[in-house]
Amino acid sequence: MNDLSTKEFVMDTKEMELETLCQEIRERACTGEFDHQAYVSQDIIDKLKQLGVYRALVPKRFGGNEWSPKQFCELIEQLSKADGSVGWVASFGMSPAYLGSLPEATLEQLYKDSPDIVFAGGIFPPQPAEITDDGVVVCGRWKFSSGCMGADIVGVGISPRKDNEAQGLPRMAVMPAKKAKIEMTWDTVGLKGTGSHDLVVEDVLVAKDWTFVRGEPSKLPEPFFKYPSLSLATQVLTVVGIGVAAAALEEFQKLAPGKSSITGGAEIASRPVTQYEFAQAEGEFKAARVWFYDTMQIVWNEVIAGRTPTPEQISDMRLSCTHVARVCARVTRKMQMLAGMTAIYTHNPFSRFVNDTNVVTQHAFMGDATLQNAGLVSFGMKPTPGYL
């Protein structure tokens, strides 16, 4: 094989692996496996590693693939079409955006054996941490630690203190997952399989070079580390809703031509109101999805060209996330309504689609404050800190 055909073979093989894995995830999600146990099974996490999810954004010099943000989000979208919870857990393969703020020597140690490191974090509220000569002593509880059941390392939010005085900005302390206890508190209406349980840490000493300021610009030279990290953290979660909504549309397309009313009415696909409603929902979904990816590519092009993205460009990324997340929730609900009474049962896929996309809209990154901040930027005013 020449170089081109070798690359095509590798790509085709990876695409086949992804499709095979997605089919397995879809089948197991339909049985309620991930929802019932409240976490994604370890063998699926291992297969996500093999697929390259967790090395996708790691620099090549550390053994990673160094993908673009858009490439990564497209992968998470495909996994989310199979199951929203799996897509959500996989989305934390964006961890280099956080971990890239660690000292380079720490990263070399972290990735020395493999770039396939699974990271989970509980950030808020930052807990007081005592500063010692050897590091910081971490103690506390953190909620919403998605994917913690399958993590190799965890990060928790701390507010270092010395002589009872806070020392600088809140930080994250990174430690082996085995040093944290997991309390299985995750019992929700949607995205049940994400396993976003509580992390509990009791007097663990973390060296200072294993801590970093969350959101602090990385000193690493790769283009990825010039991409707005908080925007990426929003995008990788938003795209879960995109994948789930795409699954809902496809599921309805399969259902509608063969489903008739028990009262003897025409099959769903033959009803003019269904045709109208489906076309309208599909159009809204496709338009919102395209804008989401367009804003991402515009900013990435700026980064690759060595320019700093403008506040307006970054704000468009944030606004497109909130917009498409809400469109996806409306679309899945519309598909459930059009599917009729069978779609109201707890274990019907449309019920899961609706619940999962609604949970995405509840995340703080997609809240109403995003709309207010986007409006401020549009009027040439300063948004609240942390928006951009």
XYZ file of C-alpha atoms in Angstrom:
388
model
C 0.000 0.000 0.000
C 1.117 3.577 -0.691
C 0.823 6.219 2.038
C -2.580 7.435 0.863
C -4.181 4.002 0.686
C -2.709 3.144 4.101
C -4.341 6.217 5.625
C -7.639 5.372 3.925
C -7.450 1.801 5.260
C -6.782 3.042 8.795
C -9.675 5.507 8.517
C -12.061 2.864 7.182
C -11.025 0.480 9.968
C -11.617 3.133 12.621
C -15.015 3.992 11.137
C -15.970 0.322 11.214
C -14.793 0.041 14.831
C -16.861 3.105 15.721
C -19.991 1.757 14.036
C -19.585 -1.649 15.686
C -19.132 -0.047 19.092
C -22.085 2.292 18.576
C -24.308 -0.645 17.696
C -23.274 -2.431 20.882
C -23.827 0.707 22.954
C -27.259 1.228 21.389
C -28.352 -2.316 22.141
C -27.113 -2.249 25.725
C -28.609 1.181 26.375
C -31.993 -0.087 25.197
C -31.903 -2.780 27.876
C -31.466 -0.048 30.489
C -28.046 -1.365 31.555
C -26.341 2.008 32.012
C -29.396 3.729 33.482
C -30.134 0.982 36.011
C -26.600 0.815 37.395
C -26.112 4.602 37.128
C -22.789 4.451 35.296
C -21.294 3.335 31.983
C -19.860 -0.167 32.262
C -16.070 -0.468 32.481
C -15.777 -2.599 29.343
C -17.368 0.235 27.347
C -14.876 2.714 28.835
C -12.081 0.340 27.793
C -13.469 0.224 24.255
C -13.658 4.014 24.149
C -9.966 4.006 25.056
C -9.202 1.570 22.246
C -11.174 3.745 19.838
C -8.942 6.699 20.731
C -11.467 8.908 22.528
C -9.122 9.786 25.370
C -6.013 10.337 23.256
C -7.806 12.378 20.577
C -6.822 15.798 21.947
C -3.541 14.816 23.605
C -0.443 16.328 21.902
C 1.405 13.979 19.557
C 4.605 14.344 21.577
C 2.795 12.662 24.465
C 1.489 9.877 22.207
C -1.836 11.493 21.346
C -3.630 12.189 18.070
C -3.857 15.997 18.351
C -7.296 16.321 16.770
C -9.138 19.590 16.209
C -12.090 20.476 18.475
C -14.505 19.915 15.579
C -13.163 16.421 14.890
C -13.562 15.541 18.547
C -17.120 16.877 18.762
C -18.119 14.951 15.646
C -16.918 11.768 17.346
C -18.876 12.567 20.519
C -21.965 13.251 18.407
C -21.766 9.762 16.888
C -21.367 8.129 20.296
C -24.271 10.191 21.647
C -26.515 8.976 18.846
C -25.960 5.520 20.292
C -26.557 6.679 23.876
C -26.487 10.107 25.484
C -24.875 8.934 28.710
C -21.998 7.229 26.897
C -21.483 10.353 24.777
C -21.453 12.536 27.890
C -18.844 10.379 29.624
C -16.756 10.192 26.450
C -16.902 13.982 26.121
C -14.486 14.285 29.031
C -11.833 13.107 26.642
C -11.492 16.890 26.291
C -9.530 16.779 29.563
C -6.253 18.006 27.970
C -7.949 21.419 27.826
C -7.879 21.363 31.626
C -4.793 19.265 32.275
C -2.754 21.337 29.819
C -2.451 23.922 32.593
C -0.338 21.511 34.644
C 3.459 21.898 34.457
C 4.930 20.193 31.410
C 7.032 17.887 33.591
C 3.831 16.731 35.308
C 2.221 15.991 31.954
C 5.238 13.963 30.882
C 4.824 11.881 34.010
C 1.052 11.590 33.512
C 1.328 10.333 29.932
C 4.574 8.367 30.224
C 2.876 4.970 29.936
C -0.133 5.870 27.776
C -2.085 8.887 26.496
C -5.353 7.021 27.154
C -6.032 8.624 30.528
C -9.652 8.876 31.718
C -10.238 12.029 33.750
C -13.271 12.967 35.869
C -13.696 16.113 37.883
C -15.754 17.628 40.642
C -15.052 21.341 40.607
C -17.704 23.190 42.596
C -17.815 24.383 45.242
C -14.052 24.754 45.731
C -13.146 23.361 49.143
C -10.595 24.903 51.521
C -7.220 23.132 51.280
C -4.353 23.578 53.696
C -1.006 24.567 52.193
C 2.043 22.714 53.527
C 5.693 22.602 52.505
C 4.955 19.369 50.604
C 1.809 20.479 48.822
C -1.883 20.942 49.633
C -4.016 18.765 51.901
C -7.321 18.114 50.150
C -10.533 17.305 51.990
C -14.196 17.669 51.020
C -17.096 16.586 48.821
C -17.802 17.486 45.216
C -20.918 16.797 43.145
C -21.509 16.111 39.428
C -18.361 14.056 38.856
C -19.454 12.572 35.540
C -17.731 9.332 34.587
C -15.954 8.984 37.937
C -16.690 5.239 38.118
C -14.365 4.605 35.178
C -11.760 7.313 35.801
C -8.012 6.819 36.112
C -7.467 10.239 37.677
C -9.800 12.783 39.255
C -9.609 16.498 39.771
C -11.354 18.436 42.533
C -11.817 22.145 43.115
C -9.824 23.647 45.974
C -9.290 27.061 47.499
C -5.784 26.895 49.019
C -5.470 28.604 52.386
C -2.507 29.524 54.573
C -3.062 30.850 58.089
C -6.798 30.801 57.306
C -6.340 33.205 54.373
C -7.286 32.269 50.806
C -4.271 32.125 48.466
C -5.111 33.238 44.924
C -7.710 31.866 42.529
C -9.522 28.537 42.992
C -7.494 25.599 41.716
C -7.966 21.977 40.791
C -6.017 19.239 42.523
C -5.350 16.115 40.456
C -4.880 12.698 42.042
C -5.244 8.983 41.231
C -8.928 8.049 41.256
C -8.328 5.412 43.933
C -7.549 8.187 46.449
C -11.117 9.467 46.245
C -14.242 7.725 47.473
C -17.362 7.641 45.315
C -20.796 8.008 46.854
C -23.440 6.928 44.362
C -25.859 9.821 44.641
C -26.800 10.149 40.950
C -30.567 9.557 40.566
C -31.965 11.762 37.820
C -34.654 11.924 35.140
C -32.139 11.807 32.288
C -28.527 10.995 31.451
C -28.745 8.467 34.263
C -25.834 6.430 32.975
C -23.307 9.254 33.252
C -22.579 8.239 36.846
C -22.187 11.860 37.942
C -21.822 10.834 41.566
C -20.197 12.624 44.508
C -16.451 12.495 45.074
C -15.308 12.435 48.698
C -11.655 13.085 49.562
C -10.267 12.793 53.080
C -6.916 14.411 53.888
C -5.067 13.547 50.686
C -1.755 15.324 50.139
C -1.377 16.571 46.570
C 1.944 17.965 45.367
C 1.739 21.574 44.154
C 2.810 20.589 40.640
C -0.313 18.424 40.398
C -2.570 21.451 40.870
C -3.551 24.177 38.415
C -5.817 27.203 38.132
C -8.949 26.177 36.227
C -9.305 28.268 33.090
C -5.738 29.551 33.235
C -4.149 29.680 29.759
C -1.874 26.738 29.084
C 1.785 27.376 28.315
C 1.934 24.443 25.869
C 2.686 25.462 22.261
C 0.194 23.278 20.353
C -2.689 25.185 18.654
C -5.290 23.277 20.670
C -4.176 25.057 23.841
C -4.917 28.451 22.256
C -8.559 27.438 21.696
C -10.953 28.893 24.346
C -11.138 26.107 26.927
C -14.436 27.110 28.565
C -16.098 27.232 25.158
C -14.803 23.743 24.399
C -16.067 22.497 27.771
C -19.499 23.776 26.726
C -19.331 22.409 23.180
C -18.462 18.827 24.121
C -21.564 18.671 26.338
C -23.821 20.476 23.879
C -22.980 18.029 21.122
C -24.407 15.217 23.254
C -27.822 16.793 22.779
C -27.164 17.038 19.039
C -26.408 13.325 18.844
C -29.499 12.381 20.857
C -31.778 14.600 18.760
C -30.335 13.071 15.577
C -31.145 9.634 16.986
C -34.716 10.746 17.741
C -35.235 11.990 14.190
C -33.853 8.756 12.721
C -35.946 6.631 15.081
C -39.096 8.460 14.047
C -38.262 8.097 10.359
C -38.137 4.327 10.893
C -41.300 4.250 12.986
C -43.655 6.520 11.062
C -44.141 4.600 7.767
C -45.351 1.449 9.486
C -47.249 2.729 12.511
C -51.023 3.093 12.373
C -53.398 4.358 15.032
C -55.181 1.755 17.173
C -58.384 3.639 16.312
C -57.953 2.762 12.656
C -56.487 6.030 11.410
C -53.860 6.363 8.696
C -50.281 5.431 9.414
C -48.312 8.274 10.938
C -46.139 9.003 7.894
C -49.238 9.501 5.692
C -50.713 12.254 7.829
C -50.169 15.788 6.450
C -49.705 17.208 9.944
C -46.905 14.698 10.622
C -45.168 15.530 7.362
C -45.357 19.251 8.156
C -44.238 18.934 11.783
C -41.377 16.568 10.980
C -40.019 18.764 8.179
C -40.159 21.836 10.409
C -38.335 20.068 13.280
C -35.722 18.591 10.961
C -35.061 21.996 9.391
C -34.621 23.700 12.765
C -32.303 20.937 13.940
C -30.085 20.949 10.847
C -29.776 24.745 10.819
C -28.840 24.914 14.516
C -26.346 22.071 14.115
C -24.628 23.740 11.154
C -24.262 27.022 13.030
C -22.821 25.193 16.040
C -20.050 23.624 13.950
C -19.501 26.775 11.876
C -18.720 28.914 14.929
C -16.259 26.282 16.078
C -14.467 26.143 12.726
C -14.252 29.929 12.463
C -12.442 30.176 15.799
C -10.200 27.199 15.027
C -9.183 28.826 11.729
C -8.180 31.929 13.655
C -6.112 29.867 16.091
C -4.364 27.945 13.296
C -3.548 31.244 11.571
C -1.880 32.477 14.757
C -4.547 35.085 15.494
C -6.529 35.642 18.672
C -10.267 34.984 18.256
C -12.417 38.054 18.841
C -14.887 38.306 21.732
C -17.696 38.275 19.169
C -16.442 35.006 17.649
C -16.160 33.358 21.057
C -19.564 34.666 22.079
C -21.068 33.150 18.927
C -19.712 29.761 20.026
C -21.365 30.103 23.431
C -24.642 31.378 21.990
C -24.799 28.628 19.362
C -24.400 26.056 22.141
C -27.348 27.352 24.140
C -29.419 27.700 20.984
C -28.809 24.213 19.593
C -29.208 22.569 23.029
C -32.701 24.033 23.310
C -33.593 23.229 19.722
C -32.564 19.610 20.320
C -34.790 19.389 23.399
C -37.764 20.729 21.411
C -37.074 18.368 18.523
C -36.953 15.236 20.694
C -40.164 16.254 22.462
C -41.857 16.822 19.087
C -40.791 13.363 17.911
C -42.211 11.844 21.096
C -45.521 13.644 20.574
C -45.768 12.582 16.943
C -44.968 8.964 17.846
C -48.188 8.651 19.860
C -49.068 6.832 23.064
C -46.409 4.110 22.816
C -43.746 6.802 23.247
C -44.846 7.684 26.786
C -43.650 4.432 28.359
C -40.600 4.728 30.595
C -38.425 2.370 28.569
C -39.471 3.655 25.153
C -36.453 5.205 23.384
C -38.332 8.470 22.793
C -38.756 8.915 26.543
C -35.013 8.506 27.010
C -34.289 10.927 24.159
C -36.526 13.601 25.707
C -35.126 13.199 29.214
C -31.512 13.205 28.050
C -31.797 16.351 25.903
C -33.662 18.186 28.638
C -30.854 17.458 31.104
C -28.350 18.963 28.642
C -30.308 22.244 28.676
C -30.160 22.313 32.487
C -26.358 22.554 32.568
C -25.070 25.929 33.739
C -23.051 26.348 30.542
C -26.315 26.470 28.548
C -28.336 28.554 31.031
C -30.159 31.826 30.492
C -27.075 33.745 31.610
C -25.493 32.764 28.287
C -28.202 34.659 26.425
C -27.733 37.728 28.608
C -23.964 37.669 28.113
C -24.298 37.162 24.373
C -26.558 40.214 24.290
C -23.983 42.262 26.198
C -21.283 41.325 23.678
C -23.611 42.160 20.781
C -24.085 45.656 22.213
C -20.353 46.162 22.701
C -20.555 45.740 26.472
C -18.474 43.533 28.752
C -19.961 40.137 29.704
C -19.613 38.618 33.160
C -16.225 37.018 33.967
C -15.899 33.421 32.758
C -18.224 33.798 29.765
C -15.439 34.253 27.231
